[in-house]
Tab-separated table of C-alpha atoms in Angstrom:
chain	number	residue	atom	x	y	z
U	6	UNK	CA	0.000	0.000	0.000
U	7	UNK	CA	1.542	3.328	-0.998
U	8	UNK	CA	2.307	5.718	1.830
U	9	UNK	CA	-0.055	8.719	1.786
U	10	UNK	CA	1.461	11.954	3.010
U	11	UNK	CA	-0.445	12.940	6.098
U	12	UNK	CA	0.441	14.956	9.160
U	13	UNK	CA	-1.746	15.920	12.028
U	14	UNK	CA	-1.691	16.868	15.660
U	15	UNK	CA	-4.234	14.580	17.301
U	16	UNK	CA	-6.383	16.554	19.761
U	17	UNK	CA	-5.542	15.687	23.335
U	18	UNK	CA	-8.559	14.354	25.281
U	19	UNK	CA	-10.026	16.843	27.775
U	20	UNK	CA	-9.120	14.740	30.804
U	21	UNK	CA	-5.522	14.515	29.565
U	22	UNK	CA	-5.393	18.327	29.100
U	23	UNK	CA	-6.525	18.788	32.679
U	24	UNK	CA	-3.818	16.395	33.831
U	25	UNK	CA	-1.139	18.492	32.095
U	26	UNK	CA	-2.169	21.476	34.206
U	27	UNK	CA	-2.271	19.597	37.484
U	28	UNK	CA	-0.352	16.324	37.643
U	29	UNK	CA	-1.524	14.305	40.598
U	30	UNK	CA	0.771	14.295	43.638
U	31	UNK	CA	3.636	11.861	43.426
U	32	UNK	CA	3.167	11.097	39.723
U	33	UNK	CA	6.816	11.822	38.887
U	34	UNK	CA	8.330	10.985	42.288
U	35	UNK	CA	10.445	8.128	40.891
U	36	UNK	CA	11.789	10.355	38.150
U	37	UNK	CA	12.526	13.175	40.590
U	38	UNK	CA	14.837	10.934	42.594
U	39	UNK	CA	17.285	11.404	39.723
U	40	UNK	CA	16.560	15.093	39.118
U	41	UNK	CA	16.334	16.634	42.617
U	42	UNK	CA	19.842	15.694	43.785
U	43	UNK	CA	23.335	15.245	42.468
U	44	UNK	CA	24.671	11.723	42.035
U	45	UNK	CA	28.292	10.515	42.205
U	46	UNK	CA	28.586	10.394	38.399
U	47	UNK	CA	26.563	13.519	37.710
U	48	UNK	CA	27.636	15.915	34.957
U	49	UNK	CA	29.217	19.135	36.210
U	50	UNK	CA	26.575	21.195	34.421
U	51	UNK	CA	23.649	19.483	36.149
U	52	UNK	CA	21.474	21.752	38.313
U	53	UNK	CA	19.219	19.847	40.771
U	54	UNK	CA	15.530	20.616	40.366
U	55	UNK	CA	15.732	21.978	36.819
U	56	UNK	CA	15.503	18.694	34.900
U	57	UNK	CA	11.789	18.134	35.487
U	58	UNK	CA	10.728	21.347	33.750
U	59	UNK	CA	12.987	20.615	30.757
U	60	UNK	CA	11.650	17.084	30.439
U	61	UNK	CA	7.956	17.749	31.018
U	62	UNK	CA	7.435	21.155	29.433
U	63	UNK	CA	10.210	21.987	26.956
U	64	UNK	CA	11.571	18.888	25.226
U	65	UNK	CA	10.287	17.825	21.790
U	66	UNK	CA	11.401	14.373	20.714
U	67	UNK	CA	11.029	12.552	17.387
U	68	UNK	CA	10.682	8.783	17.098
U	69	UNK	CA	11.369	7.339	13.641
U	70	UNK	CA	9.674	3.980	13.225
U	71	UNK	CA	6.555	2.597	14.919
U	72	UNK	CA	7.289	-1.116	14.567
U	73	UNK	CA	8.481	-3.601	17.192
U	74	UNK	CA	11.202	-1.294	18.502
U	75	UNK	CA	9.216	1.916	17.962
U	76	UNK	CA	6.239	0.715	20.027
U	77	UNK	CA	8.520	0.001	22.978
U	78	UNK	CA	10.275	3.365	22.593
U	79	UNK	CA	7.012	5.330	22.479
U	80	UNK	CA	5.696	3.566	25.569
U	81	UNK	CA	8.941	4.153	27.505
U	82	UNK	CA	9.158	7.831	26.593
U	83	UNK	CA	5.558	8.537	27.577
U	84	UNK	CA	6.032	6.853	30.953
U	85	UNK	CA	9.367	8.612	31.576
U	86	UNK	CA	8.012	12.164	31.485
U	87	UNK	CA	8.393	13.104	27.815
U	88	UNK	CA	5.154	14.925	26.956
U	89	UNK	CA	5.809	16.273	23.452
U	90	UNK	CA	6.478	13.379	21.038
U	91	UNK	CA	6.138	12.930	17.291
U	92	UNK	CA	6.339	9.602	15.453
U	93	UNK	CA	6.944	9.046	11.759
U	94	UNK	CA	6.406	5.771	9.881
U	95	UNK	CA	5.468	4.860	6.306
U	96	UNK	CA	4.030	1.358	6.985
U	97	UNK	CA	0.575	0.017	7.674
U	98	UNK	CA	-0.274	-2.662	10.220
U	99	UNK	CA	-0.144	-6.300	9.127
U	100	UNK	CA	-1.459	-9.344	10.968
U	101	UNK	CA	2.106	-10.594	11.418
U	102	UNK	CA	2.931	-7.458	13.472
U	103	UNK	CA	0.468	-8.218	16.256
U	104	UNK	CA	2.579	-10.744	18.162
U	105	UNK	CA	5.137	-8.133	19.284
U	106	UNK	CA	3.935	-4.629	18.292
U	107	UNK	CA	1.680	-4.374	21.300
U	108	UNK	CA	0.113	-0.974	20.548
U	109	UNK	CA	-1.878	-2.573	17.708
U	110	UNK	CA	-4.999	-4.776	17.674
U	111	UNK	CA	-6.716	-6.995	15.101
U	112	UNK	CA	-9.101	-4.161	14.228
U	113	UNK	CA	-6.118	-1.933	13.345
U	114	UNK	CA	-4.876	-4.127	10.481
U	115	UNK	CA	-4.479	-1.997	7.362
U	116	UNK	CA	-4.235	1.297	9.297
U	117	UNK	CA	-1.070	3.474	9.440
U	118	UNK	CA	1.244	2.387	12.254
U	119	UNK	CA	2.139	5.961	13.185
U	120	UNK	CA	-1.500	7.028	13.550
U	121	UNK	CA	-2.606	4.040	15.629
U	122	UNK	CA	0.489	4.175	17.870
U	123	UNK	CA	0.014	7.897	18.541
U	124	UNK	CA	-3.658	7.486	19.411
U	125	UNK	CA	-3.010	4.490	21.654
U	126	UNK	CA	-0.284	6.247	23.664
U	127	UNK	CA	-2.432	9.347	24.251
U	128	UNK	CA	-5.376	7.199	25.284
U	129	UNK	CA	-3.373	5.251	27.855
U	130	UNK	CA	-0.942	7.866	29.220
U	131	UNK	CA	-2.619	11.068	30.413
U	132	UNK	CA	-0.978	14.389	29.585
U	133	UNK	CA	1.107	13.168	26.652
U	134	UNK	CA	0.706	14.743	23.213
U	135	UNK	CA	1.788	12.497	20.343
U	136	UNK	CA	1.548	13.825	16.788
U	137	UNK	CA	2.317	11.650	13.784
U	138	UNK	CA	3.334	11.670	10.145
U	139	UNK	CA	2.360	8.792	7.869
U	140	UNK	CA	4.993	8.848	5.137
U	141	UNK	CA	8.729	8.757	4.451
U	142	UNK	CA	11.443	10.518	6.419
U	143	UNK	CA	12.772	11.753	3.070
U	144	UNK	CA	9.600	13.861	2.717
U	145	UNK	CA	10.820	16.198	5.471
U	146	UNK	CA	13.405	18.981	5.209
U	147	UNK	CA	16.089	20.213	7.605
U	148	UNK	CA	13.778	22.736	9.279
U	149	UNK	CA	11.505	19.889	10.311
U	150	UNK	CA	14.308	17.980	12.044
U	151	UNK	CA	15.656	21.165	13.642
U	152	UNK	CA	12.316	21.440	15.425
U	153	UNK	CA	13.219	18.577	17.784
U	154	UNK	CA	15.680	18.387	20.651
U	155	UNK	CA	16.437	14.705	20.128
U	156	UNK	CA	15.779	11.995	17.539
U	157	UNK	CA	15.462	8.266	18.259
U	158	UNK	CA	15.536	5.672	15.464
U	159	UNK	CA	13.755	2.355	15.778
U	160	UNK	CA	14.233	1.353	12.153
U	161	UNK	CA	14.826	-1.951	10.371
U	162	UNK	CA	16.170	-0.260	7.233
U	163	UNK	CA	19.873	0.429	6.733
U	164	UNK	CA	19.060	2.805	3.881
U	165	UNK	CA	16.749	4.921	6.072
U	166	UNK	CA	19.353	5.031	8.853
U	167	UNK	CA	22.022	6.189	6.417
U	168	UNK	CA	19.717	8.902	5.105
U	169	UNK	CA	18.757	10.401	8.467
U	170	UNK	CA	22.359	10.131	9.707
U	171	UNK	CA	23.704	12.012	6.668
U	172	UNK	CA	20.925	14.584	6.896
U	173	UNK	CA	21.673	15.395	10.540
U	174	UNK	CA	25.421	15.596	9.878
U	175	UNK	CA	24.945	17.754	6.801
U	176	UNK	CA	22.644	20.262	8.478
U	177	UNK	CA	25.137	21.163	11.256
U	178	UNK	CA	27.031	23.498	8.880
U	179	UNK	CA	29.679	24.350	11.528
U	180	UNK	CA	26.964	25.755	13.801
U	181	UNK	CA	26.796	23.873	17.145
U	182	UNK	CA	23.252	25.187	17.668
U	183	UNK	CA	22.117	23.009	14.754
U	184	UNK	CA	23.372	19.745	16.273
U	185	UNK	CA	20.600	17.250	16.961
U	186	UNK	CA	21.637	14.109	18.817
U	187	UNK	CA	20.616	10.839	17.166
U	188	UNK	CA	20.011	7.731	19.285
U	189	UNK	CA	19.909	4.645	17.084
U	190	UNK	CA	18.546	1.291	18.159
U	191	UNK	CA	18.562	-1.907	16.150
U	192	UNK	CA	17.704	-5.571	16.699
U	193	UNK	CA	18.340	-8.779	14.816
U	194	UNK	CA	16.946	-11.876	16.481
U	195	UNK	CA	18.567	-12.208	19.897
U	196	UNK	CA	21.137	-9.498	19.130
U	197	UNK	CA	20.808	-5.747	19.297
U	198	UNK	CA	22.586	-2.473	19.752
U	199	UNK	CA	21.999	1.077	20.935
U	200	UNK	CA	24.272	3.982	20.125
U	201	UNK	CA	24.510	7.721	20.675
U	202	UNK	CA	25.526	9.764	17.636
U	203	UNK	CA	26.397	13.443	18.036
U	204	UNK	CA	26.704	14.682	14.450
U	205	UNK	CA	30.220	15.925	13.528
U	206	UNK	CA	31.435	15.173	17.087
U	207	UNK	CA	31.278	11.386	17.488
U	208	UNK	CA	31.419	8.617	14.911
U	209	UNK	CA	28.312	8.556	12.753
U	210	UNK	CA	26.297	5.645	11.387
U	211	UNK	CA	28.263	5.681	8.139
U	212	UNK	CA	31.516	5.172	10.098
U	213	UNK	CA	30.335	1.706	11.145
U	214	UNK	CA	29.009	0.317	7.853
U	215	UNK	CA	31.745	-2.321	7.797
U	216	UNK	CA	30.256	-3.831	10.981
U	217	UNK	CA	27.032	-4.766	9.188
U	218	UNK	CA	26.640	-8.410	8.317
U	219	UNK	CA	26.102	-9.053	4.617
U	220	UNK	CA	22.891	-10.816	3.511
U	221	UNK	CA	23.294	-14.566	3.190
U	222	UNK	CA	23.903	-15.676	-0.399
U	223	UNK	CA	24.627	-19.064	-1.957
U	224	UNK	CA	26.831	-19.879	-4.970
U	225	UNK	CA	24.815	-20.594	-8.115
U	226	UNK	CA	26.915	-23.678	-8.860
U	227	UNK	CA	26.022	-25.149	-5.466
U	228	UNK	CA	22.278	-24.588	-5.659
U	229	UNK	CA	22.203	-25.806	-9.275
U	230	UNK	CA	24.351	-28.944	-8.960
U	231	UNK	CA	25.173	-30.026	-5.380
U	232	UNK	CA	22.582	-28.726	-2.884
U	233	UNK	CA	23.327	-29.707	0.721
U	234	UNK	CA	20.969	-27.495	2.751
U	235	UNK	CA	17.213	-26.853	2.635
U	236	UNK	CA	18.060	-23.216	1.848
U	237	UNK	CA	19.876	-24.378	-1.299
U	238	UNK	CA	16.672	-26.036	-2.524
U	239	UNK	CA	14.581	-22.947	-1.814
U	240	UNK	CA	17.072	-20.697	-3.626
U	241	UNK	CA	17.053	-23.136	-6.564
U	242	UNK	CA	13.272	-22.873	-6.766
U	243	UNK	CA	13.189	-19.057	-6.597
U	244	UNK	CA	16.349	-18.101	-8.521
U	245	UNK	CA	16.452	-20.783	-11.216
U	246	UNK	CA	13.079	-22.515	-11.551
U	247	UNK	CA	10.730	-19.562	-11.274
U	248	UNK	CA	12.336	-17.623	-14.192
U	249	UNK	CA	12.488	-20.853	-16.203
U	250	UNK	CA	8.936	-22.112	-15.670
U	251	UNK	CA	7.087	-18.830	-14.997
U	252	UNK	CA	9.149	-16.362	-16.993
U	253	UNK	CA	6.256	-14.071	-17.827
U	254	UNK	CA	5.090	-13.756	-14.220
U	255	UNK	CA	6.734	-11.528	-11.621
U	256	UNK	CA	7.284	-13.216	-8.284
U	257	UNK	CA	5.412	-11.630	-5.363
U	258	UNK	CA	6.905	-12.790	-2.069
U	259	UNK	CA	3.796	-11.534	-0.229
U	260	UNK	CA	1.487	-13.761	-2.312
U	261	UNK	CA	0.778	-17.044	-0.449
U	262	UNK	CA	0.089	-18.794	-3.769
U	263	UNK	CA	3.580	-17.926	-5.012
U	264	UNK	CA	5.161	-18.992	-1.716
U	265	UNK	CA	3.247	-22.270	-1.847
U	266	UNK	CA	4.584	-22.958	-5.368
U	267	UNK	CA	8.153	-22.237	-4.250
U	268	UNK	CA	7.702	-24.460	-1.191
U	269	UNK	CA	6.402	-27.419	-3.208
U	270	UNK	CA	9.122	-27.010	-5.853
U	271	UNK	CA	11.849	-26.790	-3.212
U	272	UNK	CA	10.409	-29.776	-1.322
U	273	UNK	CA	10.541	-31.932	-4.447
U	274	UNK	CA	14.154	-30.878	-4.999
U	275	UNK	CA	15.011	-31.697	-1.377
U	276	UNK	CA	13.528	-35.202	-1.624
U	277	UNK	CA	15.558	-35.811	-4.776
U	278	UNK	CA	18.791	-35.115	-2.877
U	279	UNK	CA	17.618	-36.630	0.451
U	280	UNK	CA	17.616	-33.238	2.244
U	281	UNK	CA	15.263	-32.577	5.157
U	282	UNK	CA	14.067	-29.318	6.684
U	283	UNK	CA	12.227	-27.567	3.852
U	284	UNK	CA	9.106	-25.978	5.370
U	285	UNK	CA	6.641	-23.309	4.289
U	286	UNK	CA	7.890	-20.864	6.960
U	287	UNK	CA	11.536	-21.456	6.000
U	288	UNK	CA	10.639	-20.822	2.372
U	289	UNK	CA	9.114	-17.484	3.383
U	290	UNK	CA	12.160	-16.605	5.450
U	291	UNK	CA	14.650	-17.365	2.670
U	292	UNK	CA	12.895	-15.623	-0.229
U	293	UNK	CA	11.930	-12.570	1.856
U	294	UNK	CA	15.175	-12.517	3.873
U	295	UNK	CA	13.152	-12.485	7.078
U	296	UNK	CA	15.068	-12.116	10.344
U	297	UNK	CA	13.089	-13.354	13.376
U	298	UNK	CA	11.935	-10.538	15.670
U	299	UNK	CA	12.247	-11.250	19.392
U	300	UNK	CA	10.045	-9.161	21.704
U	301	UNK	CA	12.496	-9.315	24.621
U	302	UNK	CA	15.328	-7.991	22.440
U	303	UNK	CA	13.145	-5.076	21.352
U	304	UNK	CA	12.312	-4.310	24.994
U	305	UNK	CA	15.954	-4.314	26.121
U	306	UNK	CA	17.253	-2.164	23.246
U	307	UNK	CA	14.334	0.295	23.504
U	308	UNK	CA	14.963	0.648	27.248
U	309	UNK	CA	18.611	1.469	26.548
U	310	UNK	CA	17.665	4.082	23.916
U	311	UNK	CA	15.151	5.796	26.199
U	312	UNK	CA	17.560	5.684	29.119
U	313	UNK	CA	20.092	7.588	27.023
U	314	UNK	CA	17.431	10.088	25.953
U	315	UNK	CA	16.546	10.770	29.597
U	316	UNK	CA	20.206	11.295	30.540
U	317	UNK	CA	20.959	13.573	27.583
U	318	UNK	CA	17.900	15.800	28.033
U	319	UNK	CA	18.152	16.153	31.821
U	320	UNK	CA	21.973	16.117	32.038
U	321	UNK	CA	21.511	14.025	35.194
U	322	UNK	CA	23.986	11.248	34.342
U	323	UNK	CA	26.783	10.664	31.798
U	324	UNK	CA	25.385	9.362	28.524
U	325	UNK	CA	26.658	6.374	26.557
U	326	UNK	CA	30.020	6.802	24.820
U	327	UNK	CA	28.948	5.651	22.373
U	328	UNK	CA	28.006	2.056	21.426
U	329	UNK	CA	26.260	-0.718	23.388
U	330	UNK	CA	25.992	-4.259	22.042
U	331	UNK	CA	23.533	-6.802	23.410
U	332	UNK	CA	23.587	-10.556	22.867
U	333	UNK	CA	20.855	-12.802	24.250
U	334	UNK	CA	21.455	-16.102	22.459
U	335	UNK	CA	22.726	-18.028	25.489
U	336	UNK	CA	22.224	-15.531	28.305
U	337	UNK	CA	22.173	-11.769	28.821
U	338	UNK	CA	25.415	-10.127	27.741
U	339	UNK	CA	26.118	-6.458	27.010
U	340	UNK	CA	29.309	-4.735	26.023
U	341	UNK	CA	29.976	-1.018	25.599
U	342	UNK	CA	32.787	0.638	23.705
U	343	UNK	CA	33.633	3.874	21.922
U	344	UNK	CA	33.328	3.450	18.186
U	345	UNK	CA	36.005	5.662	16.694
U	346	UNK	CA	35.231	8.328	14.138
U	347	UNK	CA	36.711	7.568	10.706
U	348	UNK	CA	38.732	10.385	9.200
U	349	UNK	CA	37.817	9.215	5.703
U	350	UNK	CA	34.117	8.689	6.423
U	351	UNK	CA	32.221	9.891	3.340
U	352	UNK	CA	29.585	11.579	5.543
U	353	UNK	CA	31.235	13.037	8.666
U	354	UNK	CA	34.894	12.943	7.585
U	355	UNK	CA	36.745	13.944	4.456
U	356	UNK	CA	34.255	13.488	1.639
U	357	UNK	CA	36.995	12.978	-0.961
U	358	UNK	CA	37.650	9.247	-1.266
U	359	UNK	CA	40.548	7.747	-3.191
U	360	UNK	CA	40.096	4.374	-4.868
U	361	UNK	CA	42.387	2.191	-6.940
U	362	UNK	CA	40.906	0.192	-9.815
U	363	UNK	CA	42.240	-1.763	-12.766
U	364	UNK	CA	42.801	0.259	-15.920
U	365	UNK	CA	40.589	-2.059	-17.986
U	366	UNK	CA	37.593	-1.905	-15.609
U	367	UNK	CA	34.314	-1.002	-17.308
U	368	UNK	CA	31.892	1.610	-16.005
U	369	UNK	CA	29.398	-1.142	-15.159
U	370	UNK	CA	32.009	-3.106	-13.177
U	371	UNK	CA	33.063	0.096	-11.403
U	372	UNK	CA	29.464	0.668	-10.292
U	373	UNK	CA	29.345	-2.914	-8.939
U	374	UNK	CA	32.639	-2.213	-7.160
U	375	UNK	CA	31.094	0.834	-5.441
U	376	UNK	CA	28.063	-1.211	-4.359
U	377	UNK	CA	30.247	-3.910	-2.777
U	378	UNK	CA	32.870	-1.627	-1.189
U	379	UNK	CA	32.313	-2.180	2.574
U	380	UNK	CA	32.917	1.429	3.621
U	381	UNK	CA	30.617	2.906	0.938
U	382	UNK	CA	27.877	0.345	0.103
U	383	UNK	CA	25.975	2.418	-2.423
U	384	UNK	CA	22.656	1.194	-3.775
U	385	UNK	CA	22.058	2.890	-7.150
U	386	UNK	CA	24.974	5.264	-7.748
U	387	UNK	CA	24.936	7.838	-10.534
U	388	UNK	CA	28.331	9.036	-11.820
U	389	UNK	CA	29.373	12.443	-13.132
U	390	UNK	CA	32.852	13.577	-14.192
U	391	UNK	CA	33.579	16.394	-11.731
U	392	UNK	CA	35.915	18.495	-13.923
U	393	UNK	CA	33.555	18.765	-16.916
U	394	UNK	CA	30.169	17.907	-15.373
U	395	UNK	CA	29.888	15.157	-18.018
U	396	UNK	CA	27.327	12.477	-17.156
U	397	UNK	CA	29.066	9.094	-17.075
U	398	UNK	CA	26.004	7.077	-16.042
U	399	UNK	CA	22.819	8.254	-14.350
U	400	UNK	CA	20.310	5.828	-12.861
U	401	UNK	CA	17.463	8.327	-13.235
U	402	UNK	CA	15.483	10.028	-14.652
U	403	UNK	CA	14.773	7.504	-17.458
U	404	UNK	CA	15.828	9.927	-20.205
U	405	UNK	CA	19.352	10.270	-18.760
U	406	UNK	CA	19.577	6.561	-17.956
U	407	UNK	CA	18.824	5.683	-21.575
U	408	UNK	CA	21.202	8.342	-22.876
U	409	UNK	CA	24.144	7.244	-20.700
U	410	UNK	CA	23.520	3.483	-20.863
U	411	UNK	CA	26.052	2.911	-23.699
U	412	UNK	CA	28.815	4.098	-21.351
U	413	UNK	CA	28.327	1.029	-19.143
U	414	UNK	CA	30.307	-1.130	-21.566
U	415	UNK	CA	33.114	1.397	-21.995
U	416	UNK	CA	36.351	1.320	-20.022
U	417	UNK	CA	36.318	3.832	-17.200
U	418	UNK	CA	39.814	4.957	-18.218
U	419	UNK	CA	38.461	6.105	-21.593
U	420	UNK	CA	36.221	8.610	-19.808
U	421	UNK	CA	38.063	9.435	-16.574
U	422	UNK	CA	41.792	10.112	-16.541
U	423	UNK	CA	44.255	9.253	-13.767
U	424	UNK	CA	43.697	11.536	-10.769
U	425	UNK	CA	40.322	12.829	-11.984
U	426	UNK	CA	37.375	13.073	-9.614
U	427	UNK	CA	34.003	11.413	-10.038
U	428	UNK	CA	30.967	12.973	-8.369
U	429	UNK	CA	28.647	10.267	-7.027
U	430	UNK	CA	25.022	10.640	-5.966
U	431	UNK	CA	22.908	7.833	-4.572
U	432	UNK	CA	19.362	7.347	-3.316
U	433	UNK	CA	20.658	6.136	0.055
U	434	UNK	CA	22.440	9.440	0.802
U	435	UNK	CA	21.202	13.046	0.760
U	436	UNK	CA	24.755	14.244	-0.021
U	437	UNK	CA	27.158	13.665	-2.897
U	438	UNK	CA	30.555	11.952	-2.672
U	439	UNK	CA	33.727	12.763	-4.552
U	440	UNK	CA	35.910	9.811	-5.566
U	441	UNK	CA	39.459	10.299	-6.892
U	442	UNK	CA	40.466	7.592	-9.359
U	443	UNK	CA	43.864	5.873	-9.526
U	444	UNK	CA	44.575	3.081	-12.015
U	445	UNK	CA	46.718	0.002	-11.297
């Protein structure tokens, strides 16, 4: 379902408005234990008694994502004293979300996650105002993000994380007043992480791209000739058999009829090679690259993110510096460390990158090289010769893609000389990169 651009401030119920004016006695007593006195690790700039007003009446916080992690984050913030919250999400609620995204009910299926989450929080937590935007984060400009004191990400998309990270870094423009702290949370099965990113000061999300695990892939020769795992059979059915037997039909991984066909085809292949373990759910997981979502992991990572938000806004305790890893496979294990800022980071460091490539490399192979380079990981890069503004290859619009397509087969060295710069733009980044070419 296409995301419809929609933004609204949901009216606060009358009883909640009354509560804002006169919180009942003792409502924030637990929170005030941290704000009314200095602790042994307290920041030197902390003033006892001032944190409550900042938290309850001044702070505006943005939550990006209203899924498994976002639901936990919204709940934690509302119960921790944050009264001015906005949530942004482009998805609608699916039946499969209901087992862990606890703000949603069966009757909400098909509705925007951001809208339902905002309404649920305001209904259950008196005095909290939650506005929402149903759409993409890319729809918003810098002025929108400057309107918040803090931003928390509960996303499952690397591309969206890279975009918001680059946007926040880019909008600082050497003005400390424009810095907006980003708290990023992420989960993958029983593993998760929380990190604090201060744009231009600490390492940014782009600095840690090399830490991301690559999607599982299987060699074509293995799945075609010597399958050994149930996943090999499923890949054979989707990668080789579907195009061969249903070449005029586009595969829809959300269509149960298509999944059923892949499952039956893979099962027959598995029986032929005496392989067990092919199931319908495994077939779904392989073709859709589904990573199991664990509710307890979401709860732990969301708690860490909101804990950091509380410390940063109130200045009551030192905040995380700057990366926390959680592993829950065989117990509860956390580890914190400072992820170092990369001097050659294309977003927060020097944006001129030097690369060495073979002299006979084609433009098409160079684009594949950029996609696979661990510290860049571009998605659909468009290339322009910096010195002459000549278009080498543009992915869009279609007119330029068609016009520059013949260059894909040409050698890069025939277009770009030794030491020349290539200007690169990509859908995953709101900024451009400059790459200096050296031939070997």
